[in-house]
Tab-separated table of C-alpha atoms and ligand atoms in Angstrom:
chain	number	residue	atom	x	y	z
A	111	MET	CA	75.155	96.150	-2.227
A	112	SER	CA	75.266	99.294	-0.164
A	113	ARG	CA	75.629	102.753	-1.828
A	114	LEU	CA	78.140	105.530	-0.147
A	115	VAL	CA	78.212	109.229	-1.118
A	116	MET	CA	81.453	110.734	-0.299
A	117	LYS	CA	81.877	114.278	-0.704
A	118	PHE	CA	85.095	116.552	-0.310
A	119	GLY	CA	85.229	120.518	0.037
A	120	GLY	CA	88.147	122.450	-1.399
A	121	THR	CA	90.854	122.293	0.935
A	122	SER	CA	90.414	118.343	0.423
A	123	VAL	CA	90.635	119.312	-3.512
A	124	ALA	CA	93.454	121.879	-3.371
A	125	ASP	CA	95.727	120.737	-5.460
A	126	LEU	CA	96.978	117.685	-7.037
A	127	GLU	CA	98.540	115.875	-4.178
A	128	ARG	CA	95.456	116.423	-2.332
A	129	ILE	CA	93.497	115.215	-4.765
A	130	ARG	CA	95.332	111.883	-4.847
A	131	ARG	CA	95.117	111.785	-1.195
A	132	VAL	CA	91.413	111.878	-2.107
A	133	GLY	CA	91.933	109.576	-4.507
A	134	ARG	CA	93.238	106.769	-2.239
A	135	LEU	CA	90.364	107.182	0.262
A	136	VAL	CA	87.886	106.431	-2.637
A	137	ALA	CA	89.943	103.376	-3.384
A	138	GLU	CA	89.517	102.483	-0.124
A	139	GLU	CA	85.527	102.672	0.162
A	140	VAL	CA	85.600	100.977	-3.481
A	141	ALA	CA	87.749	97.661	-2.237
A	142	THR	CA	85.022	97.200	0.361
A	143	GLY	CA	82.168	96.612	-1.938
A	144	LYS	CA	80.175	99.654	-1.764
A	145	GLN	CA	79.246	101.770	-4.555
A	146	VAL	CA	80.399	105.084	-4.767
A	147	CYS	CA	79.698	108.613	-5.941
A	148	VAL	CA	81.809	111.103	-5.292
A	149	VAL	CA	80.869	115.211	-5.137
A	150	VAL	CA	83.593	117.685	-5.031
A	151	SER	CA	83.975	121.529	-4.597
A	152	ALA	CA	86.162	123.856	-6.432
A	153	MET	CA	89.603	123.885	-5.477
A	154	SER	CA	89.896	125.974	-2.162
A	155	GLY	CA	89.953	129.951	-3.339
A	156	LYS	CA	88.533	129.132	-6.953
A	157	THR	CA	85.242	130.020	-6.625
A	158	ASN	CA	86.130	133.323	-4.910
A	159	GLU	CA	88.582	134.326	-7.758
A	160	LEU	CA	85.656	133.020	-10.243
A	161	VAL	CA	83.037	135.413	-8.201
A	162	ALA	CA	85.595	138.125	-8.244
A	163	TRP	CA	85.677	138.100	-12.263
A	164	THR	CA	82.168	138.612	-12.527
A	165	ASP	CA	82.230	141.266	-10.369
A	166	GLN	CA	84.828	142.904	-12.715
A	167	ALA	CA	82.739	141.854	-15.747
A	168	GLY	CA	80.293	144.248	-14.792
A	169	ALA	CA	77.721	141.801	-13.303
A	170	ALA	CA	77.746	143.953	-10.067
A	171	ALA	CA	78.033	147.043	-11.774
A	172	GLN	CA	74.617	146.273	-12.954
A	173	GLY	CA	73.024	145.232	-9.613
A	174	LEU	CA	72.872	141.878	-11.129
A	175	ALA	CA	75.983	139.868	-9.808
A	176	ALA	CA	74.741	136.615	-8.211
A	177	SER	CA	71.376	136.538	-9.443
A	178	ASP	CA	72.879	136.913	-13.582
A	179	ASP	CA	72.601	133.732	-15.036
A	180	GLU	CA	75.956	134.158	-16.930
A	181	TYR	CA	77.418	134.250	-13.170
A	182	ASP	CA	76.541	131.018	-12.451
A	183	VAL	CA	77.987	129.495	-15.800
A	184	VAL	CA	81.408	131.454	-14.825
A	185	VAL	CA	81.267	129.993	-10.999
A	186	ALA	CA	80.087	126.938	-11.653
A	187	SER	CA	83.325	125.684	-13.613
A	188	GLY	CA	85.768	125.517	-10.691
A	189	GLU	CA	83.754	122.104	-9.691
A	190	GLN	CA	84.155	120.894	-13.379
A	191	VAL	CA	87.785	121.068	-12.930
A	192	THR	CA	87.965	119.004	-10.152
A	193	ALA	CA	85.667	116.260	-11.176
A	194	GLY	CA	87.393	115.863	-14.108
A	195	LEU	CA	91.078	115.959	-12.330
A	196	LEU	CA	89.542	113.492	-9.461
A	197	ALA	CA	88.165	111.123	-12.653
A	198	MET	CA	91.710	110.827	-14.077
A	199	VAL	CA	93.422	110.323	-10.835
A	200	LEU	CA	91.175	107.394	-9.876
A	201	ARG	CA	91.613	106.021	-13.164
A	202	ASN	CA	95.482	105.902	-12.897
A	203	MET	CA	94.856	104.114	-9.786
A	204	GLY	CA	93.226	101.336	-12.195
A	205	ILE	CA	89.580	102.183	-10.802
A	206	ASP	CA	86.803	102.714	-13.487
A	207	ALA	CA	85.429	106.046	-12.614
A	208	ARG	CA	83.527	108.828	-14.623
A	209	SER	CA	82.666	112.402	-14.175
A	210	PHE	CA	79.182	113.911	-14.234
A	211	ALA	CA	78.857	117.776	-14.573
A	212	GLY	CA	75.348	118.816	-12.698
A	213	TRP	CA	73.508	118.584	-16.035
A	214	GLN	CA	74.836	115.413	-17.098
A	215	VAL	CA	73.249	113.633	-13.872
A	216	PRO	CA	71.163	115.773	-14.419
A	217	ILE	CA	70.694	117.924	-11.505
A	218	ILE	CA	67.722	119.862	-11.968
A	219	GLY	CA	67.341	123.161	-10.197
A	220	ASP	CA	65.018	125.786	-10.238
A	221	ASP	CA	66.137	128.671	-12.077
A	222	SER	CA	66.781	131.524	-8.856
A	223	HIS	CA	70.265	132.009	-9.985
A	224	GLY	CA	72.945	132.272	-7.542
A	225	LYS	CA	70.990	130.234	-4.896
A	226	ALA	CA	69.079	127.967	-6.701
A	227	ARG	CA	66.957	125.008	-5.161
A	228	ILE	CA	67.269	121.564	-6.353
A	229	VAL	CA	63.582	120.107	-7.464
A	230	ASP	CA	64.512	116.615	-9.232
A	231	ILE	CA	67.450	114.067	-9.561
A	232	PRO	CA	66.221	111.516	-11.510
A	233	PRO	CA	68.582	108.612	-10.356
A	234	ALA	CA	68.732	106.693	-14.154
A	235	ASN	CA	72.232	107.861	-15.407
A	236	LEU	CA	73.811	107.619	-11.463
A	237	ASP	CA	72.316	103.885	-11.274
A	238	ALA	CA	73.519	102.960	-14.846
A	239	ALA	CA	77.412	104.132	-13.902
A	240	LEU	CA	77.064	102.474	-10.300
A	241	GLU	CA	75.639	99.161	-11.618
A	242	ALA	CA	78.058	99.231	-14.149
A	243	GLY	CA	81.039	99.481	-11.224
A	244	GLN	CA	82.173	102.905	-12.098
A	245	VAL	CA	82.558	105.373	-9.647
A	246	ALA	CA	80.491	108.514	-10.380
A	247	VAL	CA	82.723	111.636	-9.715
A	248	ILE	CA	80.020	114.704	-9.724
A	249	ALA	CA	80.649	118.225	-9.756
A	250	GLY	CA	78.945	119.620	-6.921
A	251	PHE	CA	77.389	123.349	-6.426
A	252	GLN	CA	75.682	122.942	-10.037
A	253	GLY	CA	72.634	122.095	-11.794
A	254	VAL	CA	70.666	122.636	-14.586
A	255	THR	CA	67.286	124.399	-14.990
A	256	GLU	CA	64.267	123.233	-17.171
A	257	GLY	CA	65.417	125.463	-19.897
A	258	GLY	CA	68.731	124.276	-19.723
A	259	ARG	CA	70.641	126.440	-18.311
A	260	ILE	CA	73.366	125.997	-15.958
A	261	VAL	CA	72.759	127.158	-12.139
A	262	THR	CA	74.217	127.177	-8.702
A	263	LEU	CA	73.083	126.393	-5.511
A	264	GLY	CA	74.433	129.297	-3.284
A	265	ARG	CA	77.875	129.537	-1.364
A	266	GLY	CA	78.734	126.375	0.279
A	267	GLY	CA	76.263	124.338	-1.857
A	268	SER	CA	78.539	121.013	-2.340
A	269	ASP	CA	77.029	119.933	0.318
A	270	THR	CA	73.833	120.221	-0.487
A	271	SER	CA	74.790	118.443	-3.581
A	272	ALA	CA	76.199	115.727	-2.042
A	273	VAL	CA	72.977	115.320	0.364
A	274	ALA	CA	70.339	115.462	-2.271
A	275	ILE	CA	72.652	112.813	-4.253
A	276	ALA	CA	72.619	110.318	-1.458
A	277	ALA	CA	68.706	111.002	-0.932
A	278	ALA	CA	68.331	110.190	-4.661
A	279	ILE	CA	70.336	106.940	-5.032
A	280	GLY	CA	69.681	105.872	-1.475
A	281	GLY	CA	72.940	105.800	0.288
A	282	GLN	CA	74.558	107.221	3.326
A	283	CYS	CA	76.804	110.639	3.279
A	284	ASP	CA	80.253	111.350	4.148
A	285	ILE	CA	81.342	115.013	4.155
A	286	TYR	CA	85.196	115.105	4.462
A	287	THR	CA	86.495	118.321	5.398
A	288	ASP	CA	89.463	120.120	7.044
A	289	VAL	CA	88.189	119.536	10.493
A	290	ASP	CA	87.306	116.095	12.064
A	291	GLY	CA	83.962	116.664	13.009
A	292	VAL	CA	81.718	118.779	14.809
A	293	TYR	CA	82.310	120.936	17.985
A	294	THR	CA	80.653	121.810	21.041
A	295	THR	CA	81.886	125.423	19.452
A	296	ASP	CA	84.642	127.166	17.341
A	297	PRO	CA	87.978	125.706	18.400
A	298	ARG	CA	89.530	128.452	17.069
A	299	ILE	CA	87.786	130.872	19.997
A	300	GLU	CA	87.716	127.961	22.859
A	301	GLU	CA	90.533	125.445	22.865
A	302	LYS	CA	88.244	123.207	25.186
A	303	ALA	CA	85.757	122.750	22.607
A	304	ARG	CA	84.945	119.177	22.082
A	305	LYS	CA	84.353	116.942	19.052
A	306	LEU	CA	80.469	115.796	19.270
A	307	SER	CA	80.670	111.994	18.238
A	308	ARG	CA	76.716	112.604	17.422
A	309	VAL	CA	74.549	115.350	16.835
A	310	SER	CA	70.567	115.387	16.035
A	311	TYR	CA	69.646	116.748	12.629
A	312	GLU	CA	67.390	119.165	14.524
A	313	GLU	CA	70.705	120.634	16.061
A	314	MET	CA	73.272	120.461	13.521
A	315	LEU	CA	70.363	122.704	11.711
A	316	GLU	CA	70.412	125.265	14.291
A	317	MET	CA	73.894	125.259	14.413
A	318	ALA	CA	74.199	125.919	10.921
A	319	SER	CA	71.515	128.471	10.536
A	320	GLN	CA	72.873	130.297	13.788
A	321	GLY	CA	76.851	130.340	12.083
A	322	ALA	CA	78.693	127.197	12.195
A	323	LYS	CA	80.339	126.958	8.949
A	324	VAL	CA	80.810	123.439	9.411
A	325	LEU	CA	78.141	122.096	6.556
A	326	GLN	CA	75.789	124.511	4.473
A	327	THR	CA	72.046	124.808	6.207
A	328	ARG	CA	70.319	123.519	3.161
A	329	SER	CA	72.357	120.202	3.139
A	330	VAL	CA	71.293	119.618	7.036
A	331	GLU	CA	67.564	120.708	6.095
A	332	LEU	CA	67.389	118.182	3.264
A	333	ALA	CA	68.793	115.127	5.088
A	334	MET	CA	66.701	115.772	7.897
A	335	ALA	CA	63.768	115.627	5.551
A	336	HIS	CA	64.984	112.829	3.586
A	337	ARG	CA	66.761	110.719	7.088
A	338	VAL	CA	70.094	110.774	4.891
A	339	PRO	CA	72.542	109.615	7.654
A	340	VAL	CA	75.344	112.347	7.053
A	341	ARG	CA	78.887	111.857	8.626
A	342	VAL	CA	81.312	115.160	8.882
A	343	LEU	CA	84.916	113.827	8.801
A	344	SER	CA	87.942	114.813	8.095
A	345	SER	CA	90.297	114.235	4.807
A	346	PHE	CA	93.655	114.949	6.714
A	347	ILE	CA	93.839	111.631	8.412
A	348	GLU	CA	95.651	109.302	5.969
A	349	PRO	CA	93.929	105.642	5.230
A	350	ASP	CA	97.051	104.363	6.956
A	351	ALA	CA	97.026	105.987	9.800
A	352	PRO	CA	96.321	103.987	13.250
A	353	GLU	CA	93.222	102.395	13.381
A	354	ASP	CA	92.313	104.776	17.060
A	355	VAL	CA	92.973	107.768	14.981
A	356	ARG	CA	90.539	106.856	12.405
A	357	ALA	CA	88.220	105.605	14.257
A	358	ALA	CA	88.358	108.707	16.374
A	359	ASN	CA	87.331	110.996	13.164
A	360	GLY	CA	83.999	111.814	12.536
A	361	THR	CA	80.761	113.347	13.730
A	362	LEU	CA	77.790	111.236	12.786
A	363	VAL	CA	74.332	113.608	12.104
A	364	CYS	CA	71.552	111.473	12.992
A	365	ASP	CA	68.160	110.844	14.473
A	366	GLU	CA	67.686	112.046	18.117
A	367	GLU	CA	66.325	108.972	19.099
A	368	GLU	CA	69.909	107.295	17.948
A	369	ILE	CA	71.494	109.508	20.486
A	370	MET	CA	71.785	107.573	24.265
A	371	GLU	CA	73.086	110.427	25.916
A	372	LYS	CA	71.546	113.668	25.953
A	373	ARG	CA	72.648	117.117	26.920
A	374	ILE	CA	70.684	120.302	27.901
A	375	VAL	CA	73.162	122.131	25.439
A	376	SER	CA	75.220	120.649	23.077
A	377	GLY	CA	76.990	123.388	21.151
A	378	VAL	CA	77.439	127.145	21.348
A	379	ALA	CA	77.459	129.038	17.495
A	380	TYR	CA	78.139	132.365	16.689
A	381	SER	CA	77.762	135.073	13.752
A	382	ARG	CA	79.499	137.796	13.109
A	383	ASP	CA	77.554	138.465	9.752
A	384	GLU	CA	74.664	140.156	11.558
A	385	ALA	CA	73.739	144.123	11.043
A	386	LYS	CA	71.031	145.313	13.436
A	387	ILE	CA	68.202	148.322	11.919
A	388	SER	CA	66.515	149.984	14.521
A	389	LEU	CA	63.197	152.312	13.739
A	390	PHE	CA	62.448	154.828	15.940
A	391	GLY	CA	59.133	156.488	17.038
A	392	LEU	CA	57.013	154.431	14.940
A	393	PRO	CA	53.480	154.647	15.082
A	394	ASP	CA	51.726	152.133	17.464
A	395	HIS	CA	48.811	150.401	15.575
A	396	PRO	CA	47.869	147.584	13.764
A	397	GLY	CA	49.472	146.869	10.151
A	398	VAL	CA	52.862	148.915	11.057
A	399	SER	CA	54.591	145.495	11.336
A	400	SER	CA	53.115	144.167	8.128
A	401	LYS	CA	54.190	147.719	6.204
A	402	ILE	CA	57.879	147.255	7.213
A	403	PHE	CA	58.580	143.158	7.108
A	404	GLY	CA	56.382	143.165	3.897
A	405	PRO	CA	58.504	144.891	1.551
A	406	LEU	CA	61.976	143.487	3.099
A	407	ALA	CA	60.539	140.207	2.150
A	408	ASP	CA	59.459	141.229	-1.103
A	409	ALA	CA	62.848	142.288	-1.581
A	410	GLY	CA	64.356	138.740	-0.892
A	411	LEU	CA	65.711	140.298	2.402
A	412	ASN	CA	65.834	137.731	5.521
A	413	VAL	CA	64.987	139.486	8.365
A	414	ASP	CA	66.213	137.073	11.824
A	415	MET	CA	65.569	138.480	15.362
A	416	ILE	CA	62.827	141.517	15.791
A	417	VAL	CA	61.634	143.382	19.071
A	418	GLN	CA	59.228	145.538	19.248
A	419	SER	CA	59.192	147.908	22.249
A	420	HIS	CA	56.889	150.997	23.428
A	421	ALA	CA	58.450	154.019	23.415
A	422	ARG	CA	58.079	156.828	26.275
A	423	THR	CA	55.624	158.816	24.399
A	424	GLU	CA	52.184	157.642	24.309
A	425	GLY	CA	51.045	155.610	20.882
A	426	ALA	CA	54.721	155.446	20.010
A	427	ALA	CA	57.005	152.360	19.517
A	428	ASN	CA	60.649	151.263	18.273
A	429	MET	CA	61.486	148.493	16.381
A	430	GLU	CA	64.655	146.330	16.207
A	431	PHE	CA	65.210	143.738	13.902
A	432	THR	CA	68.575	142.110	12.359
A	433	VAL	CA	69.690	141.349	8.724
A	434	GLY	CA	72.659	139.674	7.350
A	435	LYS	CA	75.505	142.149	6.991
A	436	ARG	CA	75.452	141.971	3.412
A	437	ASP	CA	71.677	142.977	3.095
A	438	ALA	CA	71.771	146.106	5.749
A	439	ALA	CA	72.524	148.996	3.105
A	440	ARG	CA	69.682	147.418	1.023
A	441	ALA	CA	67.465	147.086	4.195
A	442	GLN	CA	68.390	150.630	5.008
A	443	GLN	CA	67.106	151.886	1.758
A	444	ILE	CA	64.131	150.114	1.779
A	445	MET	CA	63.178	151.507	5.043
A	446	GLN	CA	64.296	155.104	3.970
A	447	GLY	CA	62.202	155.103	1.198
A	448	LEU	CA	58.996	154.094	3.193
A	449	LYS	CA	59.897	156.751	5.845
A	450	ALA	CA	56.676	158.565	5.612
A	451	GLU	CA	54.029	155.788	4.507
A	452	ILE	CA	55.957	154.064	7.771
A	453	GLY	CA	55.778	157.105	9.750
A	454	PHE	CA	58.306	156.596	11.374
A	455	GLU	CA	60.976	159.245	13.227
A	456	ASP	CA	64.512	157.866	12.801
A	457	ILE	CA	66.725	155.028	11.618
A	458	ALA	CA	69.731	153.562	12.835
A	459	VAL	CA	72.218	150.817	11.310
A	460	ASP	CA	74.447	149.032	14.056
A	461	ASP	CA	76.603	146.176	12.391
A	462	ASN	CA	79.404	145.899	15.205
A	463	VAL	CA	76.664	143.272	16.412
A	464	ALA	CA	77.175	139.550	16.647
A	465	LYS	CA	74.442	136.763	17.230
A	466	VAL	CA	75.703	134.217	19.672
A	467	SER	CA	73.370	131.114	20.576
A	468	VAL	CA	73.420	128.035	23.006
A	469	ILE	CA	71.837	124.816	21.221
A	470	GLY	CA	70.397	121.709	22.918
A	471	VAL	CA	67.323	119.464	21.970
A	472	GLY	CA	67.311	118.747	26.068
A	473	MET	CA	66.230	122.296	26.346
A	474	ARG	CA	62.505	121.220	25.644
A	475	SER	CA	62.517	119.226	28.864
A	476	HIS	CA	64.485	121.863	30.935
A	477	ALA	CA	63.939	124.805	32.434
A	478	GLY	CA	66.210	127.561	33.699
A	479	VAL	CA	68.725	127.198	30.572
A	480	ALA	CA	68.336	130.866	29.942
A	481	LYS	CA	68.471	131.778	33.207
A	482	ALA	CA	71.908	130.167	33.290
A	483	MET	CA	72.727	131.908	29.749
A	484	PHE	CA	72.068	135.617	30.761
A	485	SER	CA	73.777	135.410	34.237
A	486	ALA	CA	76.759	133.701	32.773
A	487	LEU	CA	76.863	137.264	30.522
A	488	ALA	CA	76.108	139.077	32.792
A	489	GLU	CA	79.032	138.317	35.292
A	490	LYS	CA	81.468	138.918	32.109
A	491	GLY	CA	79.662	142.408	31.812
A	492	VAL	CA	78.449	141.415	28.561
A	493	ASN	CA	75.157	143.722	27.546
A	494	ILE	CA	72.146	141.882	25.883
A	495	GLN	CA	70.484	143.846	23.205
A	496	VAL	CA	67.739	141.317	21.102
A	497	ILE	CA	66.644	137.701	22.448
A	498	SER	CA	65.136	135.273	20.230
A	499	THR	CA	64.095	131.615	21.459
A	500	SER	CA	63.286	128.331	19.809
A	501	GLU	CA	62.432	125.002	21.356
A	502	ILE	CA	66.271	123.983	21.324
A	503	LYS	CA	68.006	127.187	20.894
A	504	ILE	CA	68.714	130.732	22.874
A	505	SER	CA	69.929	133.670	20.834
A	506	VAL	CA	71.493	136.848	21.926
A	507	LEU	CA	72.700	139.594	20.157
A	508	ILE	CA	75.721	141.372	21.539
A	509	ASP	CA	78.494	144.292	20.670
A	510	SER	CA	80.754	142.123	18.009
A	511	ALA	CA	83.700	143.098	20.239
A	512	TYR	CA	82.612	140.491	23.065
A	513	THR	CA	82.133	137.655	20.900
A	514	GLU	CA	84.708	135.555	22.059
A	515	LEU	CA	84.319	136.520	25.781
A	516	ALA	CA	80.696	135.565	25.607
A	517	VAL	CA	81.252	132.267	23.899
A	518	ARG	CA	83.812	130.919	26.142
A	519	ALA	CA	81.726	132.413	28.844
A	520	LEU	CA	78.956	129.876	27.450
A	521	HIS	CA	81.312	127.113	26.611
A	522	ALA	CA	82.208	126.737	30.504
A	523	ALA	CA	78.779	127.801	32.078
A	524	PHE	CA	77.299	124.556	30.373
A	525	GLU	CA	80.472	122.414	30.806
A	526	LEU	CA	80.604	121.920	27.538
A	527	ASP	CA	84.565	120.855	27.932
A	528	THR	CA	83.887	117.846	30.189
A	529	LEU	CA	81.477	116.225	27.687
B	637	LIG	N1	82.926	125.973	-4.555
B	637	LIG	C1	81.342	126.657	-3.954
B	637	LIG	C2	82.106	127.353	-2.942
B	637	LIG	O1	82.857	127.715	-2.894
B	637	LIG	C3	80.581	125.724	-3.388
B	637	LIG	C4	81.491	124.586	-2.291
B	637	LIG	O2	82.896	124.654	-1.932
B	637	LIG	O3	80.388	123.962	-1.356
B	637	LIG	O4	80.686	128.138	-2.358
B	638	LIG	MG1	81.777	123.971	2.554
């Protein structure tokens, strides 16, 4: 019997009316004879409210906030409410359903509070519920450590819960959200953005990590590693909508081989969550980079783009790198503390920057993508501060005031509106 995990994000369960609509979508799948697990987020806005409470309770003041084990106890609670409510709604519709908190599944996580990784999901309890014909409604975002403490999986973590459960029970994963799929770029910036009917795991991973908010990055990593077929689709299309409207709903995230029509560039992503740190007047000798990036890594800070250049003066260099906006102050503090040891002259932090990326598996076999990208930006007068590339992606750091302009220019340059 085929198995399906359906995941519903915060806007899809924002109130009881929407939870009933979710109930109808679940009932439809149950009626086709599938064994169904449902993973739910907290009602939209709930997690932010809970996070604010933990700040007020003093965790932030102690510098603990998201790494405190009690933070997880508080912020995990939103998902438990929606799991219970959806199970009740399903029962009222005559469907046998029960809720599962993370610890009841169990979803076992490591003990990095606030951003735990899933270590294991023993499937026995879910198997038993499914074989007994029950719908298992599971609280997303949360798990339990080996030591029995509640952990959460990082913001947006319900996507990861859903994909991990699909991998554990052997099924497909449908991620229901408030948009009908993955777009060539953010439709709020470029109205000509087109929905992709399919996107490869690799491209989706780059899109998510380069700023597209539709799926949590870790969920894509997991889907790719376990080859879980993932569909992203809208929960706002009613089960009784016309057949063609329903058929057009969704993007399938799948293996590259399953995509017939390959394009050089599939999407343009952007992120304003960046800050650039520049170190001037560094000594130019072996070991300097490790003195800079070692301590940042030890502090758990993620460095993204890096450029080093030679300064005019003999034996001196400059280094620029980017971190998440939230980490900029920390990174600056760490660098200041090591000023003498590293031996730089000056430091500057700029958080008026944005990263814009073009992504596509077709780049592997096509030269000239960088050239097309840089000339499209030059034509619009957009100055490039830092460049980084991978096999299937080119990213540039620019002044954040030009974000929309750059996204639109690139979307047009790679003819994504005519997909
Ligand atoms: N409720 C959590 C959050 O807002 C997890 C999720 O929705 O995926 O981050
Ligand atoms: Mg989400």
